XYZ file of C-alpha atoms in Angstrom:
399
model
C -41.537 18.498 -31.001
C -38.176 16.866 -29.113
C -35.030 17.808 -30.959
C -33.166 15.018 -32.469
C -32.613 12.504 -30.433
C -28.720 11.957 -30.105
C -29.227 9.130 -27.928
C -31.572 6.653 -26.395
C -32.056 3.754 -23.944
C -33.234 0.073 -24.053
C -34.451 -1.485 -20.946
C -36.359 -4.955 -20.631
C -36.368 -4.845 -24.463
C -38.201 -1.431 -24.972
C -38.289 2.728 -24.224
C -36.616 3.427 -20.865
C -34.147 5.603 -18.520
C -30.777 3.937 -17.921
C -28.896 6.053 -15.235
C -25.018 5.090 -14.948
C -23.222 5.770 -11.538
C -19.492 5.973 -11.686
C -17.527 6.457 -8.799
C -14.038 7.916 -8.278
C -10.994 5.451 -8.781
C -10.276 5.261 -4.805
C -13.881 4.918 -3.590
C -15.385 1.423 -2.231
C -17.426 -0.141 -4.517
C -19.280 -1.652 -1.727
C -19.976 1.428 0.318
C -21.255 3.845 -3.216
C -23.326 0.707 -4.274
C -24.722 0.773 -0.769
C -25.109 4.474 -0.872
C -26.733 4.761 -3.984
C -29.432 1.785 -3.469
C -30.385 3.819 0.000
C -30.900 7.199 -1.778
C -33.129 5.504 -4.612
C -34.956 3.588 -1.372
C -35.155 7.356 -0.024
C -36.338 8.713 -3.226
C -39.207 6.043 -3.957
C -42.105 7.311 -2.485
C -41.728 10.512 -4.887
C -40.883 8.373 -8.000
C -44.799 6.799 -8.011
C -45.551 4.840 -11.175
C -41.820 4.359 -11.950
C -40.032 0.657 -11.411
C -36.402 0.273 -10.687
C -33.987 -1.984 -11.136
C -30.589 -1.565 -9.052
C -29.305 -5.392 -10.045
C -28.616 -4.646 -13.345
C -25.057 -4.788 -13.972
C -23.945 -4.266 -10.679
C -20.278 -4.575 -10.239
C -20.955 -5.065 -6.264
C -22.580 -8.322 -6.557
C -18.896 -10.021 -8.184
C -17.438 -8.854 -5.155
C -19.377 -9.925 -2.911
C -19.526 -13.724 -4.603
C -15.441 -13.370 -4.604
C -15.073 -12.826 -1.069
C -17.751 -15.332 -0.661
C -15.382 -17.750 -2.857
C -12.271 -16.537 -1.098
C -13.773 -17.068 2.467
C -14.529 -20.518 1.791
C -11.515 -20.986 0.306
C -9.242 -20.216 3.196
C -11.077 -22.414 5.482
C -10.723 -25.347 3.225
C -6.806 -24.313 2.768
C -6.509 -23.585 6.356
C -7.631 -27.299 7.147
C -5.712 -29.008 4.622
C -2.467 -26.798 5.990
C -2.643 -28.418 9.072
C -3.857 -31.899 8.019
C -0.373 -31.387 5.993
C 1.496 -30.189 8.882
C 0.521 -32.547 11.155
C 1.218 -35.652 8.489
C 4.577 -34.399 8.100
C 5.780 -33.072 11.215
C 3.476 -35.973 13.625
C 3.723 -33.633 16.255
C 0.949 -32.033 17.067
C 2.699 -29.490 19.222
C 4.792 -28.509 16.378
C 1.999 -28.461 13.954
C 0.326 -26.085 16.100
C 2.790 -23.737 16.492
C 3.077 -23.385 12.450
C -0.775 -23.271 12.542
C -0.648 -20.340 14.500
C 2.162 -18.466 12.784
C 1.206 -18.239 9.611
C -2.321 -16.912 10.052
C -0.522 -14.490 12.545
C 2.643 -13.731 10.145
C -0.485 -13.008 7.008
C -2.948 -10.789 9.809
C 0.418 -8.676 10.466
C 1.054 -8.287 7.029
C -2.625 -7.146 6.260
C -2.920 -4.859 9.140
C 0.469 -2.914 8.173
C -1.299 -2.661 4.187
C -4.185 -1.014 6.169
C -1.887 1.169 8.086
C -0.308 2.397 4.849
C -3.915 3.150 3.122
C -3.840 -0.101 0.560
C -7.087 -1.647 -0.227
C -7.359 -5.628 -0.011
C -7.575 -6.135 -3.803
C -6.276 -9.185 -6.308
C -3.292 -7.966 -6.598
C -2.728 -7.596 -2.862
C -4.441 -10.955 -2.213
C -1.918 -12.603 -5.365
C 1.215 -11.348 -3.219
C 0.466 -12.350 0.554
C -0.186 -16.124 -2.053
C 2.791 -15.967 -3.396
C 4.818 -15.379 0.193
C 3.071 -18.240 1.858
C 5.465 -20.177 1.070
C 8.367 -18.749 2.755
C 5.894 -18.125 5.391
C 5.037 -22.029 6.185
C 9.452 -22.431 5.725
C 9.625 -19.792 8.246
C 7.024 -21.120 10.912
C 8.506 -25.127 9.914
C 12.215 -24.724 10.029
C 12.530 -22.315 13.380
C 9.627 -25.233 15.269
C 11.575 -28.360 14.503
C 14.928 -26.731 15.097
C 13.831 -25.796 19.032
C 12.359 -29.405 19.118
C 15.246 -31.091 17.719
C 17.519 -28.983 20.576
C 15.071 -29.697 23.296
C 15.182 -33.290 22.380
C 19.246 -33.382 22.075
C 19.120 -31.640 25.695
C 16.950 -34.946 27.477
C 19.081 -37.432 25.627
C 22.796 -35.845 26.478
C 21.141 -34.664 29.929
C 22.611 -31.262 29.952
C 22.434 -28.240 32.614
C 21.502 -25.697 30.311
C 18.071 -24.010 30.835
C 15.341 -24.739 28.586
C 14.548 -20.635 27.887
C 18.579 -20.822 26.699
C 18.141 -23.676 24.803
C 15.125 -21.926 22.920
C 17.118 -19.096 22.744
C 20.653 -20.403 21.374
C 18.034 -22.490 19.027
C 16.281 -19.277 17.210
C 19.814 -17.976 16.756
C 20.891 -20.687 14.974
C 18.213 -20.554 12.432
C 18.085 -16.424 12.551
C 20.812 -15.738 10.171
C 19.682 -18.114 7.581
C 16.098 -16.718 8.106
C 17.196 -13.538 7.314
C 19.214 -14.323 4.274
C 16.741 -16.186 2.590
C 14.632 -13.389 3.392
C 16.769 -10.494 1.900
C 17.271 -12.544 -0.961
C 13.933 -13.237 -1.834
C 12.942 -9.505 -1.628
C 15.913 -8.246 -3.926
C 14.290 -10.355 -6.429
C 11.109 -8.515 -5.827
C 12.647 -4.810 -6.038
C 13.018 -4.370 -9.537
C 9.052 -4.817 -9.854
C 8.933 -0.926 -8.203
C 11.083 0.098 -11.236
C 8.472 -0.653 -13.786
C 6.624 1.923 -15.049
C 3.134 2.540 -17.098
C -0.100 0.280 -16.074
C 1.772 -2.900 -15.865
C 4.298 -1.190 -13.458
C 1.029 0.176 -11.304
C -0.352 -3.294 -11.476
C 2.297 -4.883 -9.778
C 3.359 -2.732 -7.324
C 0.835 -3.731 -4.454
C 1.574 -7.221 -5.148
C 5.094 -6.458 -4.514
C 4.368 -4.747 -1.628
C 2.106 -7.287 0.328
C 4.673 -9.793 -1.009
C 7.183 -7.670 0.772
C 5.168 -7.059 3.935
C 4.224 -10.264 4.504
C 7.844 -11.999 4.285
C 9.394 -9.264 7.151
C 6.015 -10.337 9.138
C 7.163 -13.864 8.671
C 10.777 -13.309 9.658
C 9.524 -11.203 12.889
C 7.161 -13.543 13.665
C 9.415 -16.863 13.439
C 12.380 -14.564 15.670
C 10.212 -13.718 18.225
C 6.802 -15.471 18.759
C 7.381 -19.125 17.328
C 10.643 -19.681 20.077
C 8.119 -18.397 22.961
C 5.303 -20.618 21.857
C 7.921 -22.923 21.723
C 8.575 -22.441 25.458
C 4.732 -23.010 26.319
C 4.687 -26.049 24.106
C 7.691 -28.100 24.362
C 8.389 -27.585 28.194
C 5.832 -30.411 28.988
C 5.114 -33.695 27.018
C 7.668 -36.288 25.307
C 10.158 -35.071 22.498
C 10.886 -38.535 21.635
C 11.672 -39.145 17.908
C 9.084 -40.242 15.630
C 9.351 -40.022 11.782
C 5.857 -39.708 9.891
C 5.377 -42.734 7.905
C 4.703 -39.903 4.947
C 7.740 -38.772 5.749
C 9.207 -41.836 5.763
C 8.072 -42.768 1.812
C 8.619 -39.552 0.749
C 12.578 -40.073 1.959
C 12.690 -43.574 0.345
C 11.704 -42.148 -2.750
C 13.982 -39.220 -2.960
C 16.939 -40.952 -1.988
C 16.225 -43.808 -4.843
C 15.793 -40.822 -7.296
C 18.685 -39.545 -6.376
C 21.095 -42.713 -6.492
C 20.109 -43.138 -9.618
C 20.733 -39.527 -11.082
C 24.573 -39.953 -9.325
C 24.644 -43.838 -11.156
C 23.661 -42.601 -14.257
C 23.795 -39.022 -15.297
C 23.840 -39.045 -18.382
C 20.071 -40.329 -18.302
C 19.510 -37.531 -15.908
C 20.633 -34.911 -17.698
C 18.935 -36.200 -20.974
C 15.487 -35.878 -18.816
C 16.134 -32.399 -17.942
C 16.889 -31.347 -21.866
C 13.703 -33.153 -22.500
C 11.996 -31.089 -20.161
C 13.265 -28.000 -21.374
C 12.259 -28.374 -24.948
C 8.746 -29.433 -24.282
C 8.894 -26.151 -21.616
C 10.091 -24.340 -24.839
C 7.303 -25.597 -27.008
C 4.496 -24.622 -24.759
C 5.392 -21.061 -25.221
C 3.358 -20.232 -28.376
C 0.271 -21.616 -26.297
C 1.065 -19.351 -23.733
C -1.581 -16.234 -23.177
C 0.400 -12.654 -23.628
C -2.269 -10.687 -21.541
C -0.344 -9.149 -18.492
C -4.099 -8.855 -16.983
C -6.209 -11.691 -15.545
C -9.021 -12.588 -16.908
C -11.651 -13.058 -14.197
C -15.309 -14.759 -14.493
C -17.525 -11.200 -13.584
C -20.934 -11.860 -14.236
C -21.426 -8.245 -15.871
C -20.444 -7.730 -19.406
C -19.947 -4.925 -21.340
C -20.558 -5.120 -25.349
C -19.233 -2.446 -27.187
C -21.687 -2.073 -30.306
C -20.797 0.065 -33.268
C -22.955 0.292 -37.219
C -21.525 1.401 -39.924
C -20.911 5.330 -40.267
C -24.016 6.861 -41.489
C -26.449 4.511 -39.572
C -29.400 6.503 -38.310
C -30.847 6.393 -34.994
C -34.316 4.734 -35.401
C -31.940 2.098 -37.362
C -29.557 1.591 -34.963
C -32.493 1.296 -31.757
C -34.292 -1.165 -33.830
C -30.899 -3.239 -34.630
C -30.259 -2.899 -31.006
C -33.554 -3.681 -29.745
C -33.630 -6.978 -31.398
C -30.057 -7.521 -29.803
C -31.722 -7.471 -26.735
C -34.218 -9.692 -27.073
C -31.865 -12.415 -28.593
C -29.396 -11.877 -25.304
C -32.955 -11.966 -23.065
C -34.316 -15.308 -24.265
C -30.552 -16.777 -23.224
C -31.701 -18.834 -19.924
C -28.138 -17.978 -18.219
C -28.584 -14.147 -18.652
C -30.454 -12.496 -15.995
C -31.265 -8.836 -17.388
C -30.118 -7.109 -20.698
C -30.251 -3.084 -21.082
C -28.541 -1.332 -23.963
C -27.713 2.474 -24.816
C -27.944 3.665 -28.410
C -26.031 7.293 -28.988
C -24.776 9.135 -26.202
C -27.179 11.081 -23.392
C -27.030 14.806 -23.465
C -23.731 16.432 -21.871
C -22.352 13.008 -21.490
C -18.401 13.048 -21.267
C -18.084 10.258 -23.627
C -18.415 11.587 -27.085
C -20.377 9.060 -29.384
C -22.108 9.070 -32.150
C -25.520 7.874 -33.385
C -24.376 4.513 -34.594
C -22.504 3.372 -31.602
C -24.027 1.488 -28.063
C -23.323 -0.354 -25.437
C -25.100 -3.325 -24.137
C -25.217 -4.194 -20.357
C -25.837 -7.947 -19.432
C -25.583 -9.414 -16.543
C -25.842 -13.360 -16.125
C -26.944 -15.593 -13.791
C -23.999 -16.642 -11.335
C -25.143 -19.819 -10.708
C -24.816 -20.489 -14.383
C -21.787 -22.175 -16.280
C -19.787 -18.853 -16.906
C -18.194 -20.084 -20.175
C -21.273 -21.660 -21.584
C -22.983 -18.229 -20.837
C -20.394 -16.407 -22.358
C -20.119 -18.676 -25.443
C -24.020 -18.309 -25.820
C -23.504 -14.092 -25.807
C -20.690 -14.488 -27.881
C -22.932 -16.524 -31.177
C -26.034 -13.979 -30.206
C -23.800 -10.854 -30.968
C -21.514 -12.424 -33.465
C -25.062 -13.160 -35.845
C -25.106 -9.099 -36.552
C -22.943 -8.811 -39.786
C -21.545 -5.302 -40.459
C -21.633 -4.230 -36.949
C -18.097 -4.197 -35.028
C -18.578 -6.031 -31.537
C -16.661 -6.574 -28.642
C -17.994 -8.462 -25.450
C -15.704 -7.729 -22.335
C -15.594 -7.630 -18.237
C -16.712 -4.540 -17.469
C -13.158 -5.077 -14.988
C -10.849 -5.368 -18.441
C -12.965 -2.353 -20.027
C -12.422 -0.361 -17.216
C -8.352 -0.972 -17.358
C -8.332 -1.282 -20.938
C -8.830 2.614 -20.541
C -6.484 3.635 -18.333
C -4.071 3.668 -20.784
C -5.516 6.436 -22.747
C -6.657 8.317 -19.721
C -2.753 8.361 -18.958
């Protein structure tokens, strides 16, 4: 007969194989998943009478929605960029020159991170967010400073050339530019000073952050004054305030005649503000990791010491069927035990449970309806997790 069984495997609610693929921490996850779904294509026609299933929790498939999400996403925030542009600066010259700095100023930055080896990941994405700010400043304040000089130039009827004009305008606006700029990234250093995970975390959002603000600064110096030249040598310069513009000044400067009236009132609002700032902090979350909505989660299962194998499949088995018969979960496989010579050492009474759900579905519904499934299993310890938070949960102890 087999020796005792120190592990087993639940697929589609009974008997199966369940083979794992991990990868090395710098490897694609794209290009292994891709990989491994052509050798198992490869190896079919010698695997007769045996049915795969390469969906089941595969990490590959929340990237791919994400970058899905993110495309969409820029094209949406691209348009309303220059819908905002052009209803502020109601030039449309102007407008374009901004609209095609600051894609240009964020491709520079990206190409440089590919340059130094750095992967596009959140992190990386959260810092080149975070500068685009100072990169639509940039692109804004170096534009309407050449128009504004062009336009003084008509109206006093100077001699001056327009490429000097351009010129003496960028240098105006260059020392401030780089100022801001240097001041901005001190406040970023310190971030490379942390150490441990959280310090690891960071550090290619500081970078990109980085990156993407000297792009910004190199960009407004050099390319914004010569699209400048193409732009404003033809066409009127006349003045013409946005009517957005225009309300938006109205209501600042009332605002702000009544905070020099009456500051007493003003400063009263701002103490008000700070204490209900102060009493949002218990309601605050402490995690220094995102949480993101992956479709693959991870339960760690675990009976009480002595449990015995046929109790803990049977336990687990049922587990499976409960989480199957959820309409937002797509497949369900489990682990009982360990598999021979596995590097994780386990015993009998512990699993893990692989679902995946259905990302069409509402994420925290599905979630909520795993969560009551594997909380109705008194005297087992649970844990349902992103297989993303499991996976940095343990690089602590693997430091």
């Amino acid at each position: 007969d087999h020796q005792p069984l120190i592990g087993d495997a639940i697929v589609d609610g009974g008997p199966g194989l369940l083979l794992i693929v991990e990868k090395f921490p710098s490897a694609n996850t794209l290009e292994v998943t891709r990989g491994v779904e052509e050798a198992l294509n490869e190896l079919q026609p010698g695997l007769a009478g045996l049915e795969m299933d390469t969906t089941a929790f595969r990490p590959a498939t929340f990237i791919e929605s994400s970058i899905g999400n993110l495309t969409r996403a820029l094209i949406i925030g691209s348009i309303l960029v220059v819908v905002v542009l052009v209803a502020f600066l109601y030039s449309w010259r102007s407008a374009l020159i901004s609209a095609v700095v600051i894609p240009l100023s964020l491709i520079i930055a990206a190409l440089v991170l590919f340059l130094l080896g750095i992967s596009m990941n959140t992190m990386v994405l959260a810092g080149l967010v975070l500068a685009l700010g100072v990169i639509v400043d940039d692109a804004i304040i170096d534009a309407h400073n050449i128009r504004q000089r062009l336009r003084q130039r008509r109206q006093e009827g100077g001699s001056a050339s327009m490429v000097s004009i351009i010129l003496g305008a960028s240098l105006e606006v260059r020392s401030a530019i780089i100022y801001a700029t240097l001041i901005l990234a001190l406040v970023i250093v310190p971030v490379f000073f942390i150490g441990g995970l959280f310090g690891a975390l960071l550090r290619p959002l500081a970078i990109s952050y980085l990156l993407a603000m000297l792009a910004s600064m190199v960009v407004a110096l050099t390319v914004t004054p010569a699209l400048g030249l193409i732009l404003f040598s033809k066409g009127s310069l006349r003045r013409r305030e946005s009517p957005l513009a225009r309300w938006v000044r109205r209501g600042y400067e009332a605002v702000l005649a009544w905070t020099i009236r009456t500051p007493r009132w003003a400063y009263a609002a701002f103490g008000v503000i700070v204490v209900l700032s102060l009493l949002t902090v218990p309601w605050l979350g402490s995690s220094t990791f995102p949480s993101f909505k992956e479709n693959d989660l991870l339960i760690r299962w675990e009976g009480m010491p002595g449990t015995s194998h046929p109790e803990m499949t049977r336990i687990t088995t049922r587990a499976v069927h409960e989480l199957r018969s959820i309409p937002q979960v797509r497949n369900v496989n489990a682990h009982v035990g360990r598999a021979v010579m596995s590097d994780q050492v386990s015993n009998v009474e512990s699993g893990e449970i692989w679902v995946s759900l259905d990302p069409k579905a509402d994420y925290d519904a599905s979630l909520d309806a795993v969560q009551k499934v594997v909380g109705g299993y008194p005297g087992l310890s649970t844990e349902v997790q992103t297989y993303l938070k499991e996976i940095v949960g343990e690089a602590p102890r693997i430091e």
